[in-house]
Coordinates of N, CA and C in Angstrom, one line a residue:
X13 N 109.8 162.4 123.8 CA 109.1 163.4 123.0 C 107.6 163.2 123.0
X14 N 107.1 162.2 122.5 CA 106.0 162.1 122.8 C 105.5 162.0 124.1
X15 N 106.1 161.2 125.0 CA 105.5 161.7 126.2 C 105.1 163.3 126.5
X16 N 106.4 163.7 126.1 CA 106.1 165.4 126.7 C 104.7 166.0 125.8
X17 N 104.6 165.4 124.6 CA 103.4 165.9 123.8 C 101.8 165.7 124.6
X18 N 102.0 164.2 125.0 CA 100.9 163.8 125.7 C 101.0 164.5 127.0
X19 N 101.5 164.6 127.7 CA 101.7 165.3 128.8 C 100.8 167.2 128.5
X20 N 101.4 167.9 127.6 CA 100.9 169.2 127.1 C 99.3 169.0 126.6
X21 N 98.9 167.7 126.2 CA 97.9 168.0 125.8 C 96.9 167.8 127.3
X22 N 97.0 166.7 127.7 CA 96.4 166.8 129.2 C 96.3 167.5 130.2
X23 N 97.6 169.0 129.9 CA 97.3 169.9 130.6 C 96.6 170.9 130.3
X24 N 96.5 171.0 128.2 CA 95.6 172.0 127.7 C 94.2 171.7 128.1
X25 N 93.9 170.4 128.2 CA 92.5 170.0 127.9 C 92.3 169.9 129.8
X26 N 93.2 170.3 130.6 CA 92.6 170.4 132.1 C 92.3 171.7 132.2
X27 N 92.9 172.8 130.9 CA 92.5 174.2 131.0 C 91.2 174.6 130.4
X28 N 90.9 173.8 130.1 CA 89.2 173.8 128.9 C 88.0 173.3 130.4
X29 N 87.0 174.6 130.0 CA 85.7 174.2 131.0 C 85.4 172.7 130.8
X30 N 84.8 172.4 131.4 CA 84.4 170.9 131.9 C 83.9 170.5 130.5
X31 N 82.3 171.5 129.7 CA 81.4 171.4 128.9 C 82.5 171.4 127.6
X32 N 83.7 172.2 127.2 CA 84.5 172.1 126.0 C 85.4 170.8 126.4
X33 N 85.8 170.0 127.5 CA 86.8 168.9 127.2 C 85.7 167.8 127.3
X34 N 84.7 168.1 127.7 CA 83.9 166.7 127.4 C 83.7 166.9 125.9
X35 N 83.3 167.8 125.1 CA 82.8 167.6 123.5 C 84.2 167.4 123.2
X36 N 85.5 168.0 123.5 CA 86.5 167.5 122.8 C 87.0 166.0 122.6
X37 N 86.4 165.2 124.2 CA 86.7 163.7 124.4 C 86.0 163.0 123.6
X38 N 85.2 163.5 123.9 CA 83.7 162.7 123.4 C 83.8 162.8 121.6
X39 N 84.0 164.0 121.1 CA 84.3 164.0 119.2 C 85.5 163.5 119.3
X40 N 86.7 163.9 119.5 CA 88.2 163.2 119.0 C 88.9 162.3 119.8
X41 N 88.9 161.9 120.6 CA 89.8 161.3 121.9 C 89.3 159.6 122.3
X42 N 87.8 159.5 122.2 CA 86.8 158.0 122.5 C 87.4 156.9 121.3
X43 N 86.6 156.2 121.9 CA 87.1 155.0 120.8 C 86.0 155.0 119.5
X44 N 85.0 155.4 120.5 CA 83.4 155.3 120.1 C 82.9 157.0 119.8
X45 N 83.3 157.5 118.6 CA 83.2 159.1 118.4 C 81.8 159.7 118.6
X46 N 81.5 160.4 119.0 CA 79.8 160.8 118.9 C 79.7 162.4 118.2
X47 N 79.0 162.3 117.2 CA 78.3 162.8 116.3 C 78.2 164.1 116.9
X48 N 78.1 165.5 116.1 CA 77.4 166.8 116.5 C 75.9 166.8 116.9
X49 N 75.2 165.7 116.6 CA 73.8 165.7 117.1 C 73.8 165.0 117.9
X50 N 74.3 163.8 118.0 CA 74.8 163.2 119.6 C 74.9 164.1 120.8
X51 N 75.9 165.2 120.5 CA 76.4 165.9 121.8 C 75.4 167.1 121.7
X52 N 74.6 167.3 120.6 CA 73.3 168.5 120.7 C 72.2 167.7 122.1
X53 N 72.0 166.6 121.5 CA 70.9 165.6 122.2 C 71.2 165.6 123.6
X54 N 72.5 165.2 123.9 CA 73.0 165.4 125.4 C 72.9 167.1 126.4
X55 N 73.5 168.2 125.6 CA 73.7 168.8 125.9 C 72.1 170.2 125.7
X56 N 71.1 169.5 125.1 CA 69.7 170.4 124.6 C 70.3 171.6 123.9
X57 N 71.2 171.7 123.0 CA 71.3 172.6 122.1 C 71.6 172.2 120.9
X58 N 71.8 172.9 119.9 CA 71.7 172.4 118.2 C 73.2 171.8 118.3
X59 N 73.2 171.0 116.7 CA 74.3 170.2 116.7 C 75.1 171.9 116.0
X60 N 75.0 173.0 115.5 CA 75.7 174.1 115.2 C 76.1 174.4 116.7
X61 N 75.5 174.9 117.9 CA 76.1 175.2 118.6 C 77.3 174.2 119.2
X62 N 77.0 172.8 119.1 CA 78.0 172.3 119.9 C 79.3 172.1 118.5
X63 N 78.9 172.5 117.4 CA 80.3 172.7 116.4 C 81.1 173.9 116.9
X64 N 80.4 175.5 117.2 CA 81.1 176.2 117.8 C 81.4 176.2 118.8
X65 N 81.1 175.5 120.1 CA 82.0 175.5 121.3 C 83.2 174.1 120.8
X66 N 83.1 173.5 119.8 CA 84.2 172.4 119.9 C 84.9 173.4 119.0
X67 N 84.6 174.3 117.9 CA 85.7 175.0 117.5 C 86.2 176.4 118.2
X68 N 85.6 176.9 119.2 CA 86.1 177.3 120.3 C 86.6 176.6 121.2
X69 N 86.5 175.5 121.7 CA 87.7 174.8 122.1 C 89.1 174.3 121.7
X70 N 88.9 173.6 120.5 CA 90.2 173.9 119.4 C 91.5 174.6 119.5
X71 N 90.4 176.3 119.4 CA 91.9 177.4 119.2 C 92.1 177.4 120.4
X72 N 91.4 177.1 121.6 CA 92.2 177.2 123.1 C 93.1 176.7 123.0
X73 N 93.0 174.9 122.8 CA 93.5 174.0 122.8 C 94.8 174.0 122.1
X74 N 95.0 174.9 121.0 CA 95.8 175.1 120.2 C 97.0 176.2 120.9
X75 N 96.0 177.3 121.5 CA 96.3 178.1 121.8 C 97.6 177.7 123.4
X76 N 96.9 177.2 124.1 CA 97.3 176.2 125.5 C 98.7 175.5 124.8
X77 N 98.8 175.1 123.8 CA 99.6 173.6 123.6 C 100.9 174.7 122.7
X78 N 100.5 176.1 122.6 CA 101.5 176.9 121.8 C 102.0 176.6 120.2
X79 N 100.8 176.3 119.4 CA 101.3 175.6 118.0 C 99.8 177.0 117.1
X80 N 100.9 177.3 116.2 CA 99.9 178.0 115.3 C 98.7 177.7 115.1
X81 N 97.8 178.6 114.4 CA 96.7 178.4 114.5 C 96.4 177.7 112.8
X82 N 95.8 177.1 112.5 CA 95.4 176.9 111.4 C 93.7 176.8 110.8
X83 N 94.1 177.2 109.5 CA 92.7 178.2 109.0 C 91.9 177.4 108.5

């Protein structure tokens, strides 16, 4: 069971543009989590925008992995 879970998630997060599975790796997945201003600094946009492409990545991810959405 778990395997198959890990399995779904590595396929949702190979369906996410390059720019949403790195902020998703890089916020939840690292050992070493990096900050919304972290990934603004990397990426030269505000730490707001990189909150909404990680929570546009999310509902994909959510959406990909077939599990309701939560509010």
């Amino acid at each position: 069971m778990r395997e198959d879970s890990t399995r779904r998630l590595q396929l949702a997060l190979e369906g996410l543009d390059e720019r949403s599975r790195d902020i998703l790796q890089r916020r939840w997945l690292a050992d070493s989590k990096e900050t919304l201003h972290d990934l603004a600094d990397v990426y030269g946009v505000s730490a707001e925008r990189i909150r909404q492409l990680e929570k546009n990545a999310m509902k994909k991810l959510r959406q990909k992995m077939g599990e309701p959405m939560v509010a």
